[in-house]
Every structure is written in C-alpha cells, then in structure tokens.
Amino acid sequence: MLDKNDFTPLYIQLYRQLRLKIVNGEYKQGEAIPSETEMMKLFDTTRGTIRKALSLLVNEGLVHQVRGKGTFVRLSPLQYSITNFGGFTDYLKNRNELAVSKVLDQCRITIDGEEYYQLTRARGVKKEDSVTYLMIDTSLLPVSLFPDLDKNSFENESLYKILRDKYLVKPTRSEISLSPVLIDDQMRNILELKDDEVALLKAEGNIYDQNNRKIEKVKIVYSPTIEFNIMTSINSSK
Amino acid sequence: MLDKNDFTPLYIQLYRQLRLKIVNGEYKQGEAIPSETEMMKLFDTTRGTIRKALSLLVNEGLVHQVRGKGTFVRLSPLQYSITNFGGFTDYLKNRNELAVSKVLDQCRITIDGEEYYQLTRARGVKKEDSVTYLMIDTSLLPVSLFPDLDKNSFENESLYKILRDKYLVKPTRSEISLSPVLIDDQMRNILELKDDEVALLKAEGNIYDQNNRKIEKVKIVYSPTIEFNIMTSINSSK
DNA sequence: TAGTGGTCTAGACCACGGT
DNA sequence: CCGTGGTCTAGACCACTAG
C-alpha cells in the first residue's frame, strides 16, 4: 500500500490515503478506522509513522482519537472549512469537487519599486451545470520571480500547479490575517448576495515557498456560503 | 530541568519551558534556540520527545525549523493571535499580560427546555493602570452540569479555573465558526471604536470537555485591535 | 567534514475501555 | 483480561548547510 521507493515520506503517503477514504465516505462518519496496530500490519510500517500520519488528520479535525477505544471519523464534517490557503483547486480536488475560476482582472502594477502581476479571480464550484462562486481572490506575484507568468491562462489551469511545474516553486506556508470587510457592488453581483448581507469575511496575507521566500500576497473575500470553521485543541496551562 | 516524576508528559513540560523563554525574550527573535541534539543532553531525554515539544511550537508559529541550520524564533511575532479559545485568562497569562474582565450581564435562560447560565463579559488587558477591552464574550453553560455556578464571582476569577477546580471539567476542544458582524452601540462604547468602523469579527461555537461533552456555547466579538492571525503549512497534493 | 533537522525502525511501559 | 491510544527510549540513515 505504501511505496518505499517514492520520495514522498511514508507518513504523507499514508495520510493522503486515509484522507481519501474519509472524504470519499469509505470510512464513514462516527465509525472507527483500523487501529494503529492493525495498520502496522496493513501498511508494513511502524507505529511512529502511523501516528505521524494520524496526527495530521487529527489536526485537520477529520478524525479524533479516544484512548482505549480507537480512532474515529469526526461526526460533524466541516462544510467548506478553509484551513488551507495553499491553493483552492487542490483544496477542492481533495474534496472531490470541481473548481471553477473566472478571471476578473489581470494586469501589472508596481508597488515600492517592485513589479507585480495582479490577478483577480472569482472562484467557485460547479455542480450539475450550475456554478456557485464562493470567493473573490486577488493575488500579487513578483515579476522578478516568475517571468512570463502572464502568458499562461488562469481560467483552466491551477496557479499553484503552474508555479510548481514551470517555476519549481512550492508554496509551503501561509501567514494570514482575518478581518471583516464591507460589501461592494462587485462582490454583491458575483457572489449573488442577498440585500441584507452587509459585511463579509476577508483573509489577507502572504504565501511563502520552500526556501521561505515570499512568493505571493493574497486577499480573499469569502461568500457567506462558506463556513469558516476552526477546530482547536486546548492546552490547559495547569 | 524535566521532572520525570511529574504526571504531565515530558514533551509538554519541555514545550512550556521553551515557550516561556521565548515569550520572555530569553530566546530572542530570529535567533536559534539550542539544537535538538544539544537539548538531548540539556534535558536528558530522547530526540523524539524534543521533536514532539518543538512541533507544538512550530504549529503555534513561535518557532520555525530549517534543515541543516537550526530552530529559530519567529521573526515577526504574532500580536494578539487567537488560536486558543480555551480561556482568555490562560492565554494572556502565557503572554505575561494581566487579564481584566467586566461582567456586563449575568442571568439564567432556558433554550429548548435546557436551562443555562448566560454570562456576558467585556475582556481586556491592563497596562500601566489603563484598561483596553479587546473582546465581548457571551458564554452559555448548562445548569445541569454546573450547579451553583452563579455563586462565583467572574470579575476576578477565571471561568475555566472554576470549571477545572470545582467541577473537575477540563475544556479540551473547540469548534468555532467565524463570521463578520455589524457593530451595535454596546460594542461601540465598550471597545471604544472609531466612527468609521462598521463591522467586527465574530467567533461562535462550542467547547467540549475531556469526555467530549458539550460544556459551553460561546460567542465572542473581537475588537479590531486584535489581529486575528492564522499560520498554516501547505500540503501540496502533487 | 561536522552539525543540523527530517524520517524511520523496533522495541517498551502505561492508562484507559470494554469483555 | 486484552486491545486501544499516549508516551518514551535508543538507535539508524538521509539531505541539507556551512566552514
């Protein structure tokens, strides 16, 4: 089940496989997944590796563990829970949904002497021929890092896939700040908001690559359709 | 340095000690903390334990690791970054700041046949004799779980300390949903908002205890003074 | 080359849940 | 009682950084 010749770490491979089975409903809500010792045999690896994979799922809230009982799929699945700012397309692919992007604006601008591509997109999902837009997303990418980036089409290709494949840049880390924002006409039209909606949630911040270079500034405004959920564990300090 | 007779796990003890040295400025921003092998000798434990403690700091964003170089204190410390809904007092104590609470309302209400204490507080920090309120916090706690809870004073005592000490209930996990909210007069007065502020960030959700019982419903409205920051690592799916 | 963090192994003992 | 997850040990090899 795990490929020891693959360069990706075993615990990542395992994490992805388990994750898939959960979002596909193969492991059902509330049910237990195989125990750690069972998985040691199933995947021919040690408990440390299993537990490292499971800890990723626990952090994500997809699974919770109870000593003496087992590891269970979370009862209430998060809806559109955004814990991952690293690519909308990848995020939806993990959920087996089809991402749609519509370019609203594309230009070059200069800020503090540095030239950037500015790309504004409406992003959503396609379900049974109808498209629902879920967010409006503005990216600023330095021209110096990504020459000729604007020769690509962003309607159909994932931006992060282009960065990975053509520029060998892997987005690895994000620092995001959340705040409310008043609704303007563009948001109201694209996100099809009701008249009594006044403010939306905005995320703003930077994305860094594997070498800790700042590769992108982002600003995302979320439709109220998206539930912005967070799950935390609490460290009692006493 | 670590107490192997203490019931709290070694990696938690280590995590707290390192955390203290960072927030106290003993380990300075941008500087390296002792390497993992050094710490093995310093604390007389194995690398696995060290790494488990460090991973907590990494998740919190207080520290980042670079292969071949070392472990460094984050250059830009988050300001009031709320990743922990498990107690405002504890949170500020970890930052060496003094929490202040002011009870705005306290009553009993019945929802769906279940009786709750409802407690609304303004919460802030005290610095050099002046108090800045940072959030307005409404808690609903079931009377059935916490008889006589309203005999306590919440002005000076931490709610979670009372739950832990008198009811042996440990808040362990939170499920929180974020959304924007329009400002009303109470918010404007207490949080001392400027006239051009229109909307604030609101967090709403449930807190669970060690036995996965829902012990509290919370609603928190945050002052714009608080920066609601999130740091994530990105799992490229390819 | 020496030191760093990233991954992995193969054990061990424990507290807890259900039988 | 056995199986579960929680913690801890004592090694190993690797990729990367820097002098």
XYZ file of C-alpha atoms (C1' of nucleotides) in Angstrom:
514
model
C 0.000 0.000 0.000
C 2.924 2.369 0.672
C 5.735 2.857 -1.828
C 9.074 2.899 -0.013
C 10.851 3.949 -3.198
C 8.705 7.039 -3.586
C 10.457 10.211 -2.472
C 7.455 11.431 -0.543
C 7.632 10.431 3.108
C 5.713 7.362 4.133
C 3.605 9.240 6.673
C 2.482 11.690 3.970
C 1.551 8.832 1.635
C -0.393 7.201 4.431
C -2.047 10.490 5.402
C -3.270 11.017 1.852
C -4.619 7.506 1.502
C -6.546 7.705 4.767
C -7.766 11.188 3.923
C -9.126 9.998 0.595
C -11.019 7.146 2.187
C -12.588 9.577 4.625
C -13.700 12.250 2.157
C -14.920 9.539 -0.207
C -17.030 8.108 2.559
C -15.249 4.764 2.531
C -14.644 5.307 6.218
C -17.988 6.585 7.422
C -18.751 9.302 9.919
C -18.548 8.215 13.513
C -17.050 4.864 12.621
C -13.652 3.661 13.727
C -10.823 3.358 11.232
C -8.347 0.484 11.646
C -6.391 0.600 14.891
C -2.764 1.657 14.933
C -1.529 -1.875 15.453
C -3.724 -3.149 12.643
C -2.326 -0.505 10.330
C 1.212 -1.544 11.232
C 0.456 -4.868 9.541
C -1.706 -3.397 6.785
C 0.940 -0.916 5.667
C 4.057 -2.730 6.863
C 5.460 0.177 8.803
C 5.989 1.188 12.425
C 3.640 2.818 14.843
C 5.580 6.070 14.844
C 4.915 6.527 11.156
C 1.250 5.638 11.549
C 0.845 8.074 14.408
C 2.535 10.862 12.488
C 0.040 10.403 9.660
C -2.864 10.258 12.087
C -1.720 13.423 13.834
C -2.165 15.287 10.555
C -5.736 14.067 10.305
C -6.366 14.944 13.943
C -5.057 18.469 13.453
C -7.302 18.817 10.454
C -10.256 17.711 12.537
C -11.139 14.853 10.188
C -10.575 12.275 12.875
C -10.377 12.077 16.651
C -8.747 9.546 18.926
C -10.005 8.029 22.161
C -7.648 6.047 24.341
C -8.831 2.521 24.927
C -11.360 2.742 22.103
C -9.904 3.765 18.784
C -9.685 6.367 16.068
C -12.981 7.720 14.751
C -14.101 9.747 11.790
C -15.482 13.062 13.018
C -19.224 13.065 13.435
C -19.910 16.547 12.113
C -17.999 17.025 8.890
C -16.837 20.566 8.304
C -18.511 22.079 5.327
C -16.265 24.389 3.390
C -13.701 24.696 6.120
C -10.725 26.660 4.945
C -7.678 25.681 6.851
C -5.529 25.544 3.776
C -4.694 28.696 1.877
C -2.397 26.775 -0.401
C -4.483 26.562 -3.487
C -8.191 26.491 -3.985
C -8.029 23.931 -6.796
C -6.058 21.437 -4.743
C -8.356 22.012 -1.810
C -11.463 21.192 -3.797
C -9.775 18.290 -5.547
C -9.171 16.779 -2.129
C -12.900 17.033 -1.585
C -13.708 15.572 -4.997
C -15.340 18.724 -6.272
C -14.732 20.637 -9.483
C -13.127 24.048 -9.122
C -14.112 26.879 -11.464
C -12.214 30.122 -11.897
C -13.195 33.293 -13.725
C -10.574 35.962 -14.300
C -11.991 39.380 -13.354
C -8.849 41.399 -13.835
C -5.265 40.786 -14.862
C -2.546 43.456 -15.045
C 0.907 44.517 -13.912
C 1.377 47.042 -11.151
C 4.394 48.467 -9.367
C 4.495 48.770 -5.601
C 7.538 50.194 -3.819
C 9.635 49.816 -6.955
C 8.820 46.125 -7.318
C 6.737 44.991 -10.278
C 3.908 42.514 -9.677
C 1.347 40.599 -11.638
C -2.048 41.292 -10.201
C -4.649 38.639 -10.793
C -8.212 38.864 -9.559
C -10.414 35.829 -9.871
C -13.839 34.697 -8.811
C -13.655 31.133 -7.633
C -16.293 28.570 -7.092
C -17.574 25.092 -7.638
C -19.511 23.535 -10.464
C -22.337 21.232 -9.582
C -24.722 19.808 -12.134
C -24.034 22.532 -14.703
C -24.595 25.422 -12.328
C -21.674 27.411 -10.935
C -21.634 28.860 -7.454
C -18.931 31.392 -6.714
C -17.530 31.116 -3.230
C -14.784 33.722 -3.078
C -13.059 36.584 -4.826
C -9.333 36.173 -4.762
C -6.661 38.764 -5.568
C -3.056 37.580 -5.986
C 0.079 39.663 -6.312
C 3.113 37.795 -7.661
C 6.514 39.445 -8.196
C 7.523 39.574 -11.878
C 11.149 39.033 -10.887
C 10.378 35.568 -9.537
C 8.007 34.500 -12.296
C 8.990 35.902 -15.692
C 6.371 35.413 -18.402
C 3.830 34.177 -15.907
C 1.142 36.198 -17.655
C 1.495 34.060 -20.768
C -0.478 31.361 -19.012
C -4.207 31.020 -18.875
C -5.595 31.025 -15.386
C -9.122 30.150 -16.377
C -8.446 26.465 -16.542
C -5.039 25.892 -15.019
C -4.319 25.967 -11.306
C -1.980 28.848 -10.468
C -0.114 26.727 -7.971
C 0.266 23.931 -10.486
C 1.968 26.402 -12.852
C 4.261 27.618 -10.081
C 5.211 24.072 -9.210
C 5.655 22.750 -12.732
C 7.150 25.725 -14.581
C 8.988 27.614 -11.861
C 9.712 24.785 -9.414
C 8.313 26.868 -6.604
C 6.324 25.077 -3.946
C 4.015 27.110 -1.758
C 4.715 25.787 1.720
C 3.490 28.187 4.333
C 0.986 30.975 4.759
C 0.578 33.837 7.196
C -2.961 35.098 7.019
C -4.862 37.750 8.899
C -8.654 37.776 9.094
C -10.935 40.791 9.227
C -14.426 41.870 8.203
C -14.962 43.889 5.046
C -17.935 45.863 3.756
C -19.632 44.532 0.666
C -19.172 46.449 -2.574
C -21.084 46.125 -5.846
C -18.666 43.681 -7.440
C -18.941 41.304 -4.501
C -22.693 41.636 -4.423
C -23.039 40.757 -8.097
C -20.566 37.931 -8.352
C -21.323 36.199 -5.102
C -25.076 36.741 -5.607
C -25.600 38.174 -2.166
C -28.917 38.958 -0.569
C -29.695 42.605 0.186
C -29.492 42.132 3.928
C -25.872 40.988 3.763
C -23.630 43.876 4.698
C -20.209 42.535 5.566
C -18.076 39.565 4.560
C -15.029 37.814 5.861
C -11.690 38.730 4.345
C -8.376 36.909 4.594
C -5.230 38.776 3.736
C -1.629 37.705 3.926
C 1.448 36.198 2.393
C 2.429 32.847 0.979
C 5.977 31.542 1.315
C 7.817 28.872 -0.655
C 10.108 26.027 0.343
C 13.026 28.464 0.716
C 10.985 30.838 2.846
C 10.764 33.392 0.041
C 7.619 35.489 -0.015
C 6.095 34.430 -3.332
C 2.574 35.801 -3.178
C 0.411 38.366 -1.466
C -3.200 37.289 -1.321
C -6.516 38.861 -0.471
C -9.570 36.655 -0.390
C -13.161 37.691 0.264
C -15.436 34.810 1.204
C -19.067 34.302 0.370
C -21.274 33.688 3.407
C -21.946 30.287 1.842
C -18.539 29.273 3.102
C -18.419 28.351 6.722
C -15.162 29.452 8.123
C -14.592 26.825 10.753
C -11.738 26.295 13.139
C -11.117 23.406 15.447
C -8.603 23.707 18.193
C -7.306 21.622 20.995
C -6.875 23.424 24.256
C -3.725 23.314 26.354
C -4.840 23.871 29.891
C -1.908 25.605 31.464
C -2.484 23.967 34.822
C 15.289 20.513 34.034
C 12.451 18.000 33.398
C 10.672 16.206 36.211
C 10.200 12.554 35.292
C 8.023 12.011 38.362
C 5.584 14.702 37.334
C 2.424 13.329 35.766
C 2.481 15.803 32.911
C 4.233 14.395 29.856
C 7.853 15.336 29.352
C 7.202 16.903 25.965
C 4.559 19.185 27.493
C 6.940 20.224 30.270
C 9.622 20.937 27.709
C 7.172 22.797 25.457
C 6.157 25.084 28.323
C 9.734 25.808 29.355
C 10.792 26.695 25.821
C 7.624 28.723 25.290
C 8.299 30.767 28.419
C 11.841 31.549 27.333
C 10.538 32.752 24.002
C 7.717 34.991 25.236
C 10.005 36.344 27.948
C 12.554 37.251 25.311
C 15.220 34.980 26.740
C 15.429 33.449 23.296
C 15.353 36.453 21.023
C 13.554 36.906 17.731
C 15.376 35.469 14.768
C 17.941 33.732 16.923
C 18.476 29.995 17.047
C 17.450 28.026 20.095
C 19.627 25.043 21.154
C 19.768 22.273 18.554
C 17.863 19.052 19.039
C 20.999 17.088 19.884
C 22.101 19.757 22.360
C 18.716 19.592 24.042
C 19.011 15.829 24.346
C 21.931 16.409 26.712
C 20.452 19.525 28.338
C 17.194 17.832 29.263
C 18.371 14.222 29.388
C 15.715 12.867 27.060
C 15.494 11.495 23.533
C 15.135 13.295 20.266
C 11.577 12.063 19.769
C 10.454 13.848 22.898
C 12.330 17.009 21.952
C 10.811 16.986 18.474
C 7.313 16.485 19.841
C 7.721 19.572 22.018
C 9.166 21.554 19.131
C 6.317 20.541 16.842
C 3.901 22.240 19.232
C 5.902 25.461 18.990
C 6.096 25.127 15.221
C 2.328 24.682 14.934
C 1.871 27.718 17.085
C 4.157 29.670 14.798
C 6.502 30.684 17.612
C 9.419 28.898 16.015
C 10.446 27.566 12.623
C 12.930 24.921 11.625
C 15.424 24.886 8.784
C 17.210 21.660 7.880
C 20.942 21.936 8.156
C 20.721 25.195 10.093
C 18.621 25.012 13.205
C 15.469 26.082 15.001
C 14.754 29.794 15.066
C 12.432 32.073 16.950
C 9.916 33.592 14.513
C 10.970 36.970 13.268
C 7.539 38.600 13.292
C 5.770 37.621 16.464
C 2.031 37.431 16.111
C 0.338 40.167 18.045
C -2.857 39.081 19.676
C -3.191 35.923 17.687
C -6.124 33.895 18.872
C -5.596 30.256 18.139
C -6.805 29.162 21.519
C -10.410 29.562 22.531
C -9.799 27.736 25.754
C -9.687 30.563 28.178
C -8.756 34.165 27.778
C -7.071 34.390 31.163
C -4.789 31.442 30.494
C -3.998 32.807 27.077
C -2.856 36.148 28.402
C -1.008 34.554 31.305
C 1.039 32.668 28.758
C 1.935 36.029 27.287
C 2.727 37.537 30.681
C -0.100 40.018 30.488
C -2.805 40.807 33.026
C -6.349 39.869 32.054
C -9.262 42.054 33.109
C -12.932 41.048 32.968
C -16.057 43.133 33.458
C -19.395 41.391 33.799
C -21.955 43.075 31.552
C -24.810 40.691 32.132
C -25.475 37.555 34.094
C -28.740 35.610 34.124
C -30.396 32.257 33.578
C -32.230 31.452 30.396
C -33.949 28.389 29.025
C -33.364 27.197 25.485
C -35.109 24.112 24.122
C -36.060 23.040 27.633
C -32.492 23.162 28.901
C -31.569 25.798 31.470
C -28.341 27.768 31.001
C -26.326 30.388 32.768
C -25.707 33.233 30.423
C -22.658 35.324 31.164
C -21.607 38.307 29.093
C -18.254 39.859 29.785
C -16.006 42.515 28.344
C -12.454 41.281 28.399
C -9.204 43.072 28.041
C -5.736 43.769 29.307
C -4.441 46.129 31.920
C -1.318 48.046 31.125
C 0.071 50.774 33.337
C -3.281 51.419 35.037
C -5.266 51.796 31.843
C -7.587 49.045 30.655
C -8.106 48.211 26.995
C -11.043 45.977 26.207
C -10.363 43.542 23.404
C -13.491 41.455 23.119
C -17.053 40.923 24.282
C -17.671 37.366 25.227
C -21.001 35.617 25.838
C -20.965 32.161 27.430
C -23.834 29.739 27.856
C -23.245 26.971 30.379
C -25.830 24.289 31.186
C -27.113 24.497 34.769
C -27.353 20.716 34.912
C -23.596 20.338 34.527
C -22.588 23.185 36.807
C -24.978 23.572 39.764
C -24.443 26.755 41.781
C -22.015 28.125 39.242
C -23.597 31.554 39.601
C -22.425 31.756 43.210
C -18.947 32.522 41.951
C -17.600 35.914 41.027
C -16.385 36.131 37.467
C -14.852 39.554 37.827
C -11.643 38.256 39.274
C -11.678 34.516 38.848
C -11.064 32.724 35.582
C -14.177 30.833 34.477
C -12.101 27.920 33.287
C -10.183 27.785 36.536
C -13.521 27.427 38.349
C -14.611 24.672 35.979
C -11.347 22.820 36.483
C -11.080 23.229 40.251
C -14.706 22.984 41.400
C -16.315 20.821 38.734
C -13.304 18.819 37.519
C -14.199 19.677 33.956
C -11.343 20.371 31.577
C -12.114 22.269 28.393
C -10.264 20.262 25.778
C -11.534 21.078 22.342
C -13.364 23.820 20.488
C -15.350 24.008 17.278
C -15.618 27.599 16.216
C -17.116 29.296 13.206
C -16.042 32.789 12.125
C -18.194 35.457 10.547
C -18.486 39.226 10.322
C -20.982 41.103 12.482
C -22.321 44.640 12.368
C -21.349 46.934 15.220
C -24.031 47.875 17.746
C -23.970 50.587 20.402
C -22.735 48.364 23.185
C -19.753 47.232 21.132
C -19.006 50.780 20.077
C -18.952 52.065 23.648
C -17.064 49.272 25.327
C -14.474 48.635 22.675
C -14.059 52.380 22.077
C -14.456 52.104 18.335
C -13.892 54.862 15.840
C -16.893 56.070 13.831
C -15.614 54.645 10.577
C -15.592 51.104 11.935
C -18.684 49.283 10.736
C -18.164 45.565 11.178
C -16.227 43.304 13.524
C -15.126 39.724 13.567
C -17.239 37.267 15.487
C -16.401 33.738 16.602
C -19.204 31.423 17.587
C -19.143 27.813 18.579
C -18.930 25.129 21.202
C -16.387 23.993 23.763
C -16.054 20.330 24.697
C -14.528 18.714 27.751
C -12.261 15.716 28.242
C -15.227 13.352 27.859
C -16.399 15.055 24.698
C -19.385 16.621 26.443
C -20.518 19.967 25.124
C -19.892 22.201 28.123
C -20.182 25.702 26.729
C -21.591 27.691 23.856
C -19.555 30.803 23.178
C -19.922 33.941 21.136
C -17.012 36.330 21.004
C -16.836 39.678 19.228
C -13.301 40.937 18.706
C -12.042 44.474 18.754
C -10.134 45.492 15.608
C -7.151 45.916 17.930
C -6.848 42.164 17.881
C -5.181 40.766 14.856
C -6.765 37.509 14.018
C -3.819 35.663 12.547
C -3.533 32.180 11.191
C -0.449 30.326 10.084
C -0.762 27.208 8.042
C 1.522 24.779 6.381
C 0.539 23.735 2.912
C 0.310 20.153 1.727
C 0.900 20.233 -1.981
C -1.159 17.370 -3.259
C 1.301 16.591 -6.042
C 33.561 17.335 7.181
C 30.750 18.213 11.184
C 26.394 19.646 12.619
C 21.567 20.412 11.639
C 16.757 18.896 11.124
C 13.588 15.058 8.513
C 12.358 10.442 8.520
C 12.009 5.721 10.110
C 12.589 1.493 12.952
C 11.716 -1.718 16.846
C 11.060 -2.083 20.771
C 8.931 -0.677 25.847
C 5.586 0.640 29.597
C 1.424 2.926 30.770
C -3.758 4.418 31.431
C -7.943 3.506 29.831
C -12.301 0.983 27.844
C -14.934 -2.910 27.239
C -15.362 -8.126 27.961
C -8.309 -9.728 30.577
C -6.938 -7.885 26.006
C -6.887 -4.200 22.732
C -6.767 0.704 22.349
C -4.182 5.033 22.050
C -0.373 8.052 24.845
C 4.280 8.351 25.928
C 9.155 7.363 25.760
C 13.634 5.204 24.501
C 17.780 4.273 21.644
C 19.240 3.699 17.960
C 19.671 4.454 12.347
C 20.193 6.762 7.694
C 19.385 10.720 4.980
C 19.523 15.687 2.827
C 20.935 19.927 3.643
C 24.102 23.952 5.380
C 28.271 25.920 6.392
C 33.115 26.407 7.227
